[in-house]
Each structure stands twice: as structure tokens, then as C-alpha cells.
mmCIF file of N, CA and C in Angstrom:
data_model
loop_
_atom_site.group_PDB
_atom_site.id
_atom_site.type_symbol
_atom_site.label_atom_id
_atom_site.label_comp_id
_atom_site.label_asym_id
_atom_site.label_seq_id
_atom_site.Cartn_x
_atom_site.Cartn_y
_atom_site.Cartn_z
ATOM 1 N N UNK Z 1 -22.784 17.665 -24.532
ATOM 2 C CA UNK Z 1 -22.239 16.347 -24.279
ATOM 3 C C UNK Z 1 -21.220 16.449 -23.148
ATOM 4 N N UNK Z 2 -21.336 15.587 -22.121
ATOM 5 C CA UNK Z 2 -20.378 15.649 -21.015
ATOM 6 C C UNK Z 2 -18.974 15.261 -21.466
ATOM 7 N N UNK Z 3 -18.029 15.912 -20.865
ATOM 8 C CA UNK Z 3 -16.630 15.676 -21.179
ATOM 9 C C UNK Z 3 -16.181 14.312 -20.665
ATOM 10 N N UNK Z 4 -15.299 13.693 -21.393
ATOM 11 C CA UNK Z 4 -14.734 12.411 -20.987
ATOM 12 C C UNK Z 4 -14.012 12.563 -19.649
ATOM 13 N N UNK Z 5 -14.371 11.770 -18.692
ATOM 14 C CA UNK Z 5 -13.770 11.717 -17.357
ATOM 15 C C UNK Z 5 -14.028 12.950 -16.495
ATOM 16 N N UNK Z 6 -14.907 13.851 -16.906
ATOM 17 C CA UNK Z 6 -15.137 15.051 -16.106
ATOM 18 C C UNK Z 6 -15.702 14.717 -14.728
ATOM 19 N N UNK Z 7 -16.357 13.585 -14.604
ATOM 20 C CA UNK Z 7 -16.895 13.202 -13.293
ATOM 21 C C UNK Z 7 -15.778 12.815 -12.316
ATOM 22 N N UNK Z 8 -14.568 12.634 -12.831
ATOM 23 C CA UNK Z 8 -13.436 12.261 -11.985
ATOM 24 C C UNK Z 8 -12.502 13.432 -11.693
ATOM 25 N N UNK Z 9 -12.931 14.663 -11.960
ATOM 26 C CA UNK Z 9 -12.088 15.836 -11.716
ATOM 27 C C UNK Z 9 -11.540 15.891 -10.292
ATOM 28 N N UNK Z 10 -12.357 15.724 -9.243
ATOM 29 C CA UNK Z 10 -11.817 15.813 -7.882
ATOM 30 C C UNK Z 10 -10.760 14.751 -7.589
ATOM 31 N N UNK Z 11 -10.981 13.537 -8.061
ATOM 32 C CA UNK Z 11 -10.023 12.459 -7.812
ATOM 33 C C UNK Z 11 -8.715 12.680 -8.578
ATOM 34 N N UNK Z 12 -8.831 13.102 -9.833
ATOM 35 C CA UNK Z 12 -7.622 13.349 -10.629
ATOM 36 C C UNK Z 12 -6.814 14.520 -10.076
ATOM 37 N N UNK Z 13 -7.507 15.560 -9.624
ATOM 38 C CA UNK Z 13 -6.792 16.684 -9.009
ATOM 39 C C UNK Z 13 -6.075 16.230 -7.748
ATOM 40 N N UNK Z 14 -6.750 15.427 -6.912
ATOM 41 C CA UNK Z 14 -6.130 14.937 -5.678
ATOM 42 C C UNK Z 14 -4.904 14.089 -5.997
ATOM 43 N N UNK Z 15 -4.999 13.244 -7.003
ATOM 44 C CA UNK Z 15 -3.844 12.421 -7.388
ATOM 45 C C UNK Z 15 -2.693 13.289 -7.877
ATOM 46 N N UNK Z 16 -2.997 14.333 -8.659
ATOM 47 C CA UNK Z 16 -1.947 15.231 -9.126
ATOM 48 C C UNK Z 16 -1.258 15.919 -7.953
ATOM 49 N N UNK Z 17 -2.057 16.406 -6.994
ATOM 50 C CA UNK Z 17 -1.496 17.081 -5.819
ATOM 51 C C UNK Z 17 -0.627 16.125 -5.010
ATOM 52 N N UNK Z 18 -1.097 14.927 -4.777
ATOM 53 C CA UNK Z 18 -0.362 13.940 -3.983
ATOM 54 C C UNK Z 18 0.942 13.556 -4.671
ATOM 55 N N UNK Z 19 0.883 13.258 -5.956
ATOM 56 C CA UNK Z 19 2.086 12.833 -6.686
ATOM 57 C C UNK Z 19 3.083 13.983 -6.810
ATOM 58 N N UNK Z 20 2.612 15.188 -7.105
ATOM 59 C CA UNK Z 20 3.526 16.333 -7.220
ATOM 60 C C UNK Z 20 4.238 16.584 -5.891
ATOM 61 N N UNK Z 21 3.499 16.555 -4.790
ATOM 62 C CA UNK Z 21 4.122 16.741 -3.479
ATOM 63 C C UNK Z 21 5.102 15.645 -3.146
ATOM 64 N N UNK Z 22 4.726 14.391 -3.446
ATOM 65 C CA UNK Z 22 5.597 13.248 -3.172
ATOM 66 C C UNK Z 22 6.901 13.346 -3.959
ATOM 67 N N UNK Z 23 6.808 13.657 -5.235
ATOM 68 C CA UNK Z 23 8.020 13.768 -6.060
ATOM 69 C C UNK Z 23 8.891 14.938 -5.618
ATOM 70 N N UNK Z 24 8.257 16.035 -5.225
ATOM 71 C CA UNK Z 24 8.991 17.240 -4.841
ATOM 72 C C UNK Z 24 9.745 17.046 -3.533
ATOM 73 N N UNK Z 25 9.164 16.344 -2.589
ATOM 74 C CA UNK Z 25 9.820 16.198 -1.288
ATOM 75 C C UNK Z 25 11.145 15.450 -1.400
ATOM 76 N N UNK Z 26 11.269 14.577 -2.404
ATOM 77 C CA UNK Z 26 12.532 13.840 -2.558
ATOM 78 C C UNK Z 26 13.672 14.732 -3.040
ATOM 79 N N UNK Z 27 13.358 15.837 -3.700
ATOM 80 C CA UNK Z 27 14.416 16.787 -4.066
ATOM 81 C C UNK Z 27 15.005 17.408 -2.793
ATOM 82 N N UNK Z 28 14.145 17.694 -1.823
ATOM 83 C CA UNK Z 28 14.622 18.221 -0.542
ATOM 84 C C UNK Z 28 15.394 17.178 0.245
ATOM 85 N N UNK Z 29 14.922 15.933 0.238
ATOM 86 C CA UNK Z 29 15.632 14.860 0.936
ATOM 87 C C UNK Z 29 17.022 14.655 0.331
ATOM 88 N N UNK Z 30 17.114 14.775 -0.971
ATOM 89 C CA UNK Z 30 18.413 14.639 -1.629
ATOM 90 C C UNK Z 30 19.355 15.763 -1.214
ATOM 91 N N UNK Z 31 18.851 16.992 -1.181
ATOM 92 C CA UNK Z 31 19.705 18.123 -0.812
ATOM 93 C C UNK Z 31 20.140 18.054 0.651
ATOM 94 N N UNK Z 32 19.216 17.694 1.538
ATOM 95 C CA UNK Z 32 19.511 17.740 2.970
ATOM 96 C C UNK Z 32 20.205 16.493 3.499
ATOM 97 N N UNK Z 33 19.812 15.326 2.975
ATOM 98 C CA UNK Z 33 20.303 14.070 3.555
ATOM 99 C C UNK Z 33 21.104 13.215 2.586
ATOM 100 N N UNK Z 34 21.197 13.624 1.326
ATOM 101 C CA UNK Z 34 21.891 12.808 0.340
ATOM 102 C C UNK Z 34 21.167 11.506 0.069
ATOM 103 N N UNK Z 35 19.850 11.498 0.257
ATOM 104 C CA UNK Z 35 19.053 10.289 0.071
ATOM 105 C C UNK Z 35 17.906 10.597 -0.865
ATOM 106 N N UNK Z 36 17.577 9.798 -1.804
ATOM 107 C CA UNK Z 36 18.097 8.484 -2.149
ATOM 108 C C UNK Z 36 19.349 8.530 -3.014
ATOM 109 N N UNK Z 37 19.725 9.691 -3.514
ATOM 110 C CA UNK Z 37 20.970 9.867 -4.262
ATOM 111 C C UNK Z 37 21.776 10.973 -3.616
ATOM 112 N N UNK Z 38 23.085 10.916 -3.728
ATOM 113 C CA UNK Z 38 23.878 12.018 -3.175
ATOM 114 C C UNK Z 38 23.551 13.344 -3.866
ATOM 115 N N UNK Z 39 23.631 14.404 -3.110
ATOM 116 C CA UNK Z 39 23.386 15.737 -3.669
ATOM 117 C C UNK Z 39 24.472 16.051 -4.692
ATOM 118 N N UNK Z 40 24.137 16.940 -5.622
ATOM 119 C CA UNK Z 40 25.105 17.333 -6.638
ATOM 120 C C UNK Z 40 26.296 18.013 -5.978
ATOM 121 N N UNK Z 41 27.492 17.649 -6.402
ATOM 122 C CA UNK Z 41 28.684 18.280 -5.842
ATOM 123 C C UNK Z 41 28.742 19.741 -6.257
ATOM 124 N N UNK Z 42 29.189 20.566 -5.348
ATOM 125 C CA UNK Z 42 29.328 21.981 -5.636
ATOM 126 C C UNK Z 42 28.048 22.770 -5.463
ATOM 127 N N UNK Z 43 27.007 22.146 -4.913
ATOM 128 C CA UNK Z 43 25.767 22.884 -4.668
ATOM 129 C C UNK Z 43 26.034 23.915 -3.578
ATOM 130 N N UNK Z 44 25.741 25.179 -3.836
ATOM 131 C CA UNK Z 44 25.972 26.212 -2.820
ATOM 132 C C UNK Z 44 25.168 25.943 -1.550
ATOM 133 N N UNK Z 45 25.724 26.324 -0.421
ATOM 134 C CA UNK Z 45 25.087 26.063 0.869
ATOM 135 C C UNK Z 45 23.725 26.730 0.978
ATOM 136 N N UNK Z 46 23.567 27.931 0.415
ATOM 137 C CA UNK Z 46 22.276 28.598 0.540
ATOM 138 C C UNK Z 46 21.180 27.831 -0.194
ATOM 139 N N UNK Z 47 21.526 27.123 -1.257
ATOM 140 C CA UNK Z 47 20.534 26.297 -1.949
ATOM 141 C C UNK Z 47 20.185 25.093 -1.089
ATOM 142 N N UNK Z 48 21.191 24.473 -0.503
ATOM 143 C CA UNK Z 48 20.940 23.308 0.342
ATOM 144 C C UNK Z 48 20.088 23.666 1.537
ATOM 145 N N UNK Z 49 20.396 24.758 2.210
ATOM 146 C CA UNK Z 49 19.736 25.075 3.478
ATOM 147 C C UNK Z 49 18.500 25.967 3.349
ATOM 148 N N UNK Z 50 18.238 26.499 2.170
ATOM 149 C CA UNK Z 50 16.991 27.237 1.953
ATOM 150 C C UNK Z 50 16.038 26.401 1.100
ATOM 151 N N UNK Z 51 16.505 25.961 -0.053
ATOM 152 C CA UNK Z 51 15.634 25.194 -0.949
ATOM 153 C C UNK Z 51 15.330 23.812 -0.390
ATOM 154 N N UNK Z 52 16.303 23.173 0.232
ATOM 155 C CA UNK Z 52 16.103 21.812 0.753
ATOM 156 C C UNK Z 52 14.923 21.696 1.706
ATOM 157 N N UNK Z 53 14.867 22.508 2.767
ATOM 158 C CA UNK Z 53 13.716 22.414 3.681
ATOM 159 C C UNK Z 53 12.387 22.793 3.028
ATOM 160 N N UNK Z 54 12.402 23.783 2.131
ATOM 161 C CA UNK Z 54 11.161 24.150 1.451
ATOM 162 C C UNK Z 54 10.672 22.982 0.599
ATOM 163 N N UNK Z 55 11.588 22.342 -0.101
ATOM 164 C CA UNK Z 55 11.195 21.201 -0.930
ATOM 165 C C UNK Z 55 10.714 20.033 -0.081
ATOM 166 N N UNK Z 56 11.426 19.723 0.980
ATOM 167 C CA UNK Z 56 11.058 18.585 1.824
ATOM 168 C C UNK Z 56 9.746 18.821 2.554
ATOM 169 N N UNK Z 57 9.669 19.901 3.296
ATOM 170 C CA UNK Z 57 8.479 20.185 4.101
ATOM 171 C C UNK Z 57 7.315 20.626 3.201
ATOM 172 N N UNK Z 58 7.591 21.494 2.251
ATOM 173 C CA UNK Z 58 6.537 21.945 1.343
ATOM 174 C C UNK Z 58 5.958 20.800 0.537
ATOM 175 N N UNK Z 59 6.811 19.926 0.035
ATOM 176 C CA UNK Z 59 6.325 18.765 -0.706
ATOM 177 C C UNK Z 59 5.473 17.856 0.157
ATOM 178 N N UNK Z 60 5.897 17.634 1.394
ATOM 179 C CA UNK Z 60 5.117 16.786 2.305
ATOM 180 C C UNK Z 60 3.764 17.426 2.622
ATOM 181 N N UNK Z 61 3.754 18.732 2.863
ATOM 182 C CA UNK Z 61 2.491 19.424 3.158
ATOM 183 C C UNK Z 61 1.538 19.386 1.970
ATOM 184 N N UNK Z 62 2.063 19.599 0.783
ATOM 185 C CA UNK Z 62 1.223 19.525 -0.410
ATOM 186 C C UNK Z 62 0.705 18.100 -0.587
ATOM 187 N N UNK Z 63 1.563 17.128 -0.381
ATOM 188 C CA UNK Z 63 1.173 15.737 -0.561
ATOM 189 C C UNK Z 63 0.010 15.351 0.355
ATOM 190 N N UNK Z 64 0.102 15.700 1.630
ATOM 191 C CA UNK Z 64 -0.976 15.321 2.554
ATOM 192 C C UNK Z 64 -2.123 16.321 2.534
ATOM 193 N N UNK Z 65 -1.907 17.478 1.921
ATOM 194 C CA UNK Z 65 -2.968 18.475 1.811
ATOM 195 C C UNK Z 65 -3.177 19.279 3.073
ATOM 196 N N UNK Z 66 -2.115 19.571 3.788
ATOM 197 C CA UNK Z 66 -2.185 20.396 4.996
ATOM 198 C C UNK Z 66 -1.572 21.754 4.677
ATOM 199 N N UNK Z 67 -2.325 22.833 4.906
ATOM 200 C CA UNK Z 67 -1.904 24.177 4.510
ATOM 201 C C UNK Z 67 -1.450 24.166 3.047
ATOM 202 N N UNK Z 68 -2.203 23.468 2.233
ATOM 203 C CA UNK Z 68 -1.773 23.211 0.863
ATOM 204 C C UNK Z 68 -1.679 24.479 0.020
ATOM 205 N N UNK Z 69 -2.565 25.449 0.228
ATOM 206 C CA UNK Z 69 -2.489 26.687 -0.562
ATOM 207 C C UNK Z 69 -1.190 27.436 -0.271
ATOM 208 N N UNK Z 70 -0.878 27.601 0.994
ATOM 209 C CA UNK Z 70 0.321 28.342 1.382
ATOM 210 C C UNK Z 70 1.596 27.587 0.990
ATOM 211 N N UNK Z 71 1.622 26.293 1.251
ATOM 212 C CA UNK Z 71 2.805 25.490 0.925
ATOM 213 C C UNK Z 71 3.041 25.468 -0.579
ATOM 214 N N UNK Z 72 1.978 25.283 -1.347
ATOM 215 C CA UNK Z 72 2.121 25.236 -2.803
ATOM 216 C C UNK Z 72 2.572 26.580 -3.355
ATOM 217 N N UNK Z 73 2.080 27.679 -2.788
ATOM 218 C CA UNK Z 73 2.501 29.004 -3.247
ATOM 219 C C UNK Z 73 3.989 29.213 -2.990
ATOM 220 N N UNK Z 74 4.456 28.804 -1.816
ATOM 221 C CA UNK Z 74 5.878 28.913 -1.492
ATOM 222 C C UNK Z 74 6.722 28.036 -2.422
ATOM 223 N N UNK Z 75 6.269 26.822 -2.676
ATOM 224 C CA UNK Z 75 6.986 25.919 -3.581
ATOM 225 C C UNK Z 75 7.003 26.472 -5.005
ATOM 226 N N UNK Z 76 5.907 27.071 -5.433
ATOM 227 C CA UNK Z 76 5.849 27.671 -6.758
ATOM 228 C C UNK Z 76 6.865 28.810 -6.878
ATOM 229 N N UNK Z 77 6.914 29.663 -5.872
ATOM 230 C CA UNK Z 77 7.886 30.756 -5.879
ATOM 231 C C UNK Z 77 9.314 30.256 -5.876
ATOM 232 N N UNK Z 78 9.573 29.214 -5.099
ATOM 233 C CA UNK Z 78 10.914 28.622 -5.068
ATOM 234 C C UNK Z 78 11.309 28.127 -6.452
ATOM 235 N N UNK Z 79 10.382 27.483 -7.136
ATOM 236 C CA UNK Z 79 10.698 26.951 -8.461
ATOM 237 C C UNK Z 79 10.858 28.057 -9.498
ATOM 238 N N UNK Z 80 10.135 29.156 -9.335
ATOM 239 C CA UNK Z 80 10.332 30.294 -10.242
ATOM 240 C C UNK Z 80 11.733 30.868 -10.068
ATOM 241 N N UNK Z 81 12.149 31.033 -8.821
ATOM 242 C CA UNK Z 81 13.502 31.534 -8.547
ATOM 243 C C UNK Z 81 14.549 30.548 -9.044
ATOM 244 N N UNK Z 82 14.323 29.262 -8.777
ATOM 245 C CA UNK Z 82 15.277 28.236 -9.218
ATOM 246 C C UNK Z 82 15.409 28.222 -10.736
ATOM 247 N N UNK Z 83 14.287 28.381 -11.427
ATOM 248 C CA UNK Z 83 14.343 28.394 -12.886
ATOM 249 C C UNK Z 83 15.243 29.520 -13.373
ATOM 250 N N UNK Z 84 15.033 30.725 -12.851
ATOM 251 C CA UNK Z 84 15.813 31.857 -13.344
ATOM 252 C C UNK Z 84 17.254 31.819 -12.879
ATOM 253 N N UNK Z 85 17.512 31.293 -11.687
ATOM 254 C CA UNK Z 85 18.898 31.217 -11.202
ATOM 255 C C UNK Z 85 19.701 30.156 -11.945
ATOM 256 N N UNK Z 86 19.112 28.989 -12.160
ATOM 257 C CA UNK Z 86 19.875 27.867 -12.699
ATOM 258 C C UNK Z 86 19.701 27.652 -14.198
ATOM 259 N N UNK Z 87 18.584 28.083 -14.762
ATOM 260 C CA UNK Z 87 18.307 27.723 -16.145
ATOM 261 C C UNK Z 87 18.029 28.909 -17.068
ATOM 262 N N UNK Z 88 17.264 29.867 -16.593
ATOM 263 C CA UNK Z 88 16.740 30.918 -17.444
ATOM 264 C C UNK Z 88 17.762 31.764 -18.163
ATOM 265 N N UNK Z 89 18.950 31.866 -17.620
ATOM 266 C CA UNK Z 89 19.966 32.710 -18.254
ATOM 267 C C UNK Z 89 20.822 31.939 -19.264
ATOM 268 N N UNK Z 90 20.625 30.623 -19.337
ATOM 269 C CA UNK Z 90 21.422 29.814 -20.269
ATOM 270 C C UNK Z 90 20.898 29.891 -21.701
ATOM 271 N N UNK Z 91 19.588 29.832 -21.844
ATOM 272 C CA UNK Z 91 18.963 29.862 -23.169
ATOM 273 C C UNK Z 91 17.509 30.290 -22.986
ATOM 274 N N UNK Z 92 16.856 30.634 -24.079
ATOM 275 C CA UNK Z 92 15.500 31.157 -24.007
ATOM 276 C C UNK Z 92 14.468 30.087 -23.651
ATOM 277 N N UNK Z 93 14.530 28.949 -24.285
ATOM 278 C CA UNK Z 93 13.491 27.936 -24.117
ATOM 279 C C UNK Z 93 13.893 26.878 -23.095
ATOM 280 N N UNK Z 94 12.932 26.426 -22.279
ATOM 281 C CA UNK Z 94 13.234 25.414 -21.264
ATOM 282 C C UNK Z 94 13.823 24.130 -21.842
ATOM 283 N N UNK Z 95 13.442 23.759 -23.054
ATOM 284 C CA UNK Z 95 13.999 22.543 -23.662
ATOM 285 C C UNK Z 95 15.496 22.722 -23.938
ATOM 286 N N UNK Z 96 15.923 23.967 -24.136
ATOM 287 C CA UNK Z 96 17.328 24.252 -24.392
ATOM 288 C C UNK Z 96 18.128 24.395 -23.102
ATOM 289 N N UNK Z 97 17.505 24.969 -22.069
ATOM 290 C CA UNK Z 97 18.268 25.281 -20.865
ATOM 291 C C UNK Z 97 18.107 24.262 -19.741
ATOM 292 N N UNK Z 98 17.346 23.189 -19.981
ATOM 293 C CA UNK Z 98 17.196 22.139 -18.981
ATOM 294 C C UNK Z 98 16.261 22.495 -17.833
ATOM 295 N N UNK Z 99 15.429 23.493 -18.024
ATOM 296 C CA UNK Z 99 14.575 23.946 -16.932
ATOM 297 C C UNK Z 99 13.134 23.473 -16.997
ATOM 298 N N UNK Z 100 12.860 22.427 -17.785
ATOM 299 C CA UNK Z 100 11.468 21.975 -17.916
ATOM 300 C C UNK Z 100 10.868 21.576 -16.577
ATOM 301 N N UNK Z 101 11.618 20.841 -15.768
ATOM 302 C CA UNK Z 101 11.086 20.353 -14.500
ATOM 303 C C UNK Z 101 10.787 21.509 -13.542
ATOM 304 N N UNK Z 102 11.684 22.468 -13.464
ATOM 305 C CA UNK Z 102 11.447 23.619 -12.588
ATOM 306 C C UNK Z 102 10.237 24.424 -13.064
ATOM 307 N N UNK Z 103 10.105 24.628 -14.366
ATOM 308 C CA UNK Z 103 8.964 25.373 -14.900
ATOM 309 C C UNK Z 103 7.659 24.620 -14.661
ATOM 310 N N UNK Z 104 7.677 23.325 -14.870
ATOM 311 C CA UNK Z 104 6.471 22.533 -14.663
ATOM 312 C C UNK Z 104 6.061 22.525 -13.192
ATOM 313 N N UNK Z 105 7.015 22.294 -12.292
ATOM 314 C CA UNK Z 105 6.713 22.360 -10.861
ATOM 315 C C UNK Z 105 6.152 23.729 -10.485
ATOM 316 N N UNK Z 106 6.737 24.778 -11.009
ATOM 317 C CA UNK Z 106 6.281 26.136 -10.704
ATOM 318 C C UNK Z 106 4.803 26.306 -11.009
ATOM 319 N N UNK Z 107 4.388 25.880 -12.183
ATOM 320 C CA UNK Z 107 2.998 26.103 -12.570
ATOM 321 C C UNK Z 107 2.039 25.076 -11.974
ATOM 322 N N UNK Z 108 2.499 23.863 -11.728
ATOM 323 C CA UNK Z 108 1.649 22.886 -11.032
ATOM 324 C C UNK Z 108 1.373 23.381 -9.614
ATOM 325 N N UNK Z 109 2.408 23.846 -8.922
ATOM 326 C CA UNK Z 109 2.217 24.348 -7.568
ATOM 327 C C UNK Z 109 1.397 25.640 -7.556
ATOM 328 N N UNK Z 110 1.553 26.466 -8.566
ATOM 329 C CA UNK Z 110 0.722 27.674 -8.651
ATOM 330 C C UNK Z 110 -0.750 27.278 -8.788
ATOM 331 N N UNK Z 111 -1.026 26.282 -9.609
ATOM 332 C CA UNK Z 111 -2.402 25.796 -9.762
ATOM 333 C C UNK Z 111 -2.929 25.225 -8.445
ATOM 334 N N UNK Z 112 -2.120 24.430 -7.765
ATOM 335 C CA UNK Z 112 -2.538 23.859 -6.484
ATOM 336 C C UNK Z 112 -2.816 24.970 -5.474
ATOM 337 N N UNK Z 113 -2.014 26.031 -5.500
ATOM 338 C CA UNK Z 113 -2.234 27.126 -4.548
ATOM 339 C C UNK Z 113 -3.571 27.824 -4.786
ATOM 340 N N UNK Z 114 -4.081 27.779 -6.002
ATOM 341 C CA UNK Z 114 -5.384 28.390 -6.272
ATOM 342 C C UNK Z 114 -6.546 27.461 -5.949
ATOM 343 N N UNK Z 115 -6.291 26.162 -5.954
ATOM 344 C CA UNK Z 115 -7.368 25.185 -5.769
ATOM 345 C C UNK Z 115 -7.490 24.676 -4.343
ATOM 346 N N UNK Z 116 -6.417 24.705 -3.593
ATOM 347 C CA UNK Z 116 -6.451 24.184 -2.232
ATOM 348 C C UNK Z 116 -6.249 22.679 -2.201
ATOM 349 N N UNK Z 117 -6.506 22.098 -1.042
ATOM 350 C CA UNK Z 117 -6.246 20.683 -0.832
ATOM 351 C C UNK Z 117 -7.146 19.757 -1.615
ATOM 352 N N UNK Z 118 -8.396 20.108 -1.731
ATOM 353 C CA UNK Z 118 -9.317 19.260 -2.464
ATOM 354 C C UNK Z 118 -9.605 17.954 -1.745
ATOM 355 N N UNK Z 119 -10.024 16.996 -2.511
ATOM 356 C CA UNK Z 119 -10.378 15.677 -2.010
ATOM 357 C C UNK Z 119 -9.148 14.986 -1.406
ATOM 358 N N UNK Z 120 -9.353 14.160 -0.423
ATOM 359 C CA UNK Z 120 -8.307 13.351 0.212
ATOM 360 C C UNK Z 120 -7.200 14.213 0.823
ATOM 361 N N UNK Z 121 -7.562 15.305 1.457
ATOM 362 C CA UNK Z 121 -6.560 16.175 2.078
ATOM 363 C C UNK Z 121 -6.910 16.404 3.543
ATOM 364 N N UNK Z 122 -5.887 16.713 4.323
ATOM 365 C CA UNK Z 122 -6.097 17.057 5.725
ATOM 366 C C UNK Z 122 -6.932 18.330 5.820
ATOM 367 N N UNK Z 123 -6.688 19.291 4.931
ATOM 368 C CA UNK Z 123 -7.460 20.532 4.928
ATOM 369 C C UNK Z 123 -8.955 20.263 4.793
ATOM 370 N N UNK Z 124 -9.339 19.396 3.867
ATOM 371 C CA UNK Z 124 -10.766 19.127 3.682
ATOM 372 C C UNK Z 124 -11.334 18.326 4.842
ATOM 373 N N UNK Z 125 -10.535 17.453 5.442
ATOM 374 C CA UNK Z 125 -10.996 16.705 6.612
ATOM 375 C C UNK Z 125 -11.249 17.653 7.793
ATOM 376 N N UNK Z 126 -10.392 18.654 7.956
ATOM 377 C CA UNK Z 126 -10.573 19.629 9.033
ATOM 378 C C UNK Z 126 -11.778 20.524 8.755
ATOM 379 N N UNK Z 127 -12.018 20.850 7.487
ATOM 380 C CA UNK Z 127 -13.177 21.687 7.145
ATOM 381 C C UNK Z 127 -14.493 20.975 7.423
ATOM 382 N N UNK Z 128 -14.507 19.649 7.271
ATOM 383 C CA UNK Z 128 -15.731 18.892 7.510
ATOM 384 C C UNK Z 128 -16.107 18.881 8.979
ATOM 385 N N UNK Z 129 -15.124 19.013 9.852
ATOM 386 C CA UNK Z 129 -15.408 19.044 11.288
ATOM 387 C C UNK Z 129 -15.889 20.392 11.634
#
């Protein structure tokens, strides 16, 4: 028996990639430009100037699907480091240490890095040519 919605796998994956990239880029915009919300006070400069551009540019690249494997892998690594630096040493479980978002981004981006741009991506448009 065919799985419910299995015929929509390419579209659902593309939507996940687009939304994850879109949401992620705003974390970089917040760190670098204080938009749409001011950055957290006391954020170390190395986080602002290393994580901010990776989040902004990496999120945009993942969203449009350009160099999506490489960008997603870099974003996944950033989130793994962020999890352990900011959350992992506070408590064992992400629900306790506030690291659910970093852990989820880490594994979503890891999955995207294995799958590539997929449908509705610049990468796939370039491959068709």
C-alpha cells in the first residue's frame, strides 16, 4: 500500500529546505544588523562576526538551493558547535538546557547536506542546463 503523501516527497523536502534556510538567515540578520530584533546584549564579538555571516549567507544559500550541500553542512557544524558552547554544558537534555532549536537546526541541515538542493533550487536548475 502506498504511503500517505509519498508522491509529494520532493515538494515537501523543498519546502522544508526553503523554510529552514529562511528562518535561519534571520538569526544572522539579528546578530549582524540588529534586525528584526536587537541582538542579545553581551553577545561575544566572535559569535557576532563568525556565526552571523554563516547564518545569514548560509541560510540564504540553503533557502534558494545554491551550493546547498556545502552551505547546509557548514550550517550544521555551526549549530553543533553552538549547541555545545551555549547549551550542552548546562544540562543533559535539550529540553532542560534550552538547546532544542540548535539541535534541530543541526540535524535538519545535516539532512539537507546529504540530499542537496532538490526541487525548486538553483542547483537543480543549473544541472538541467
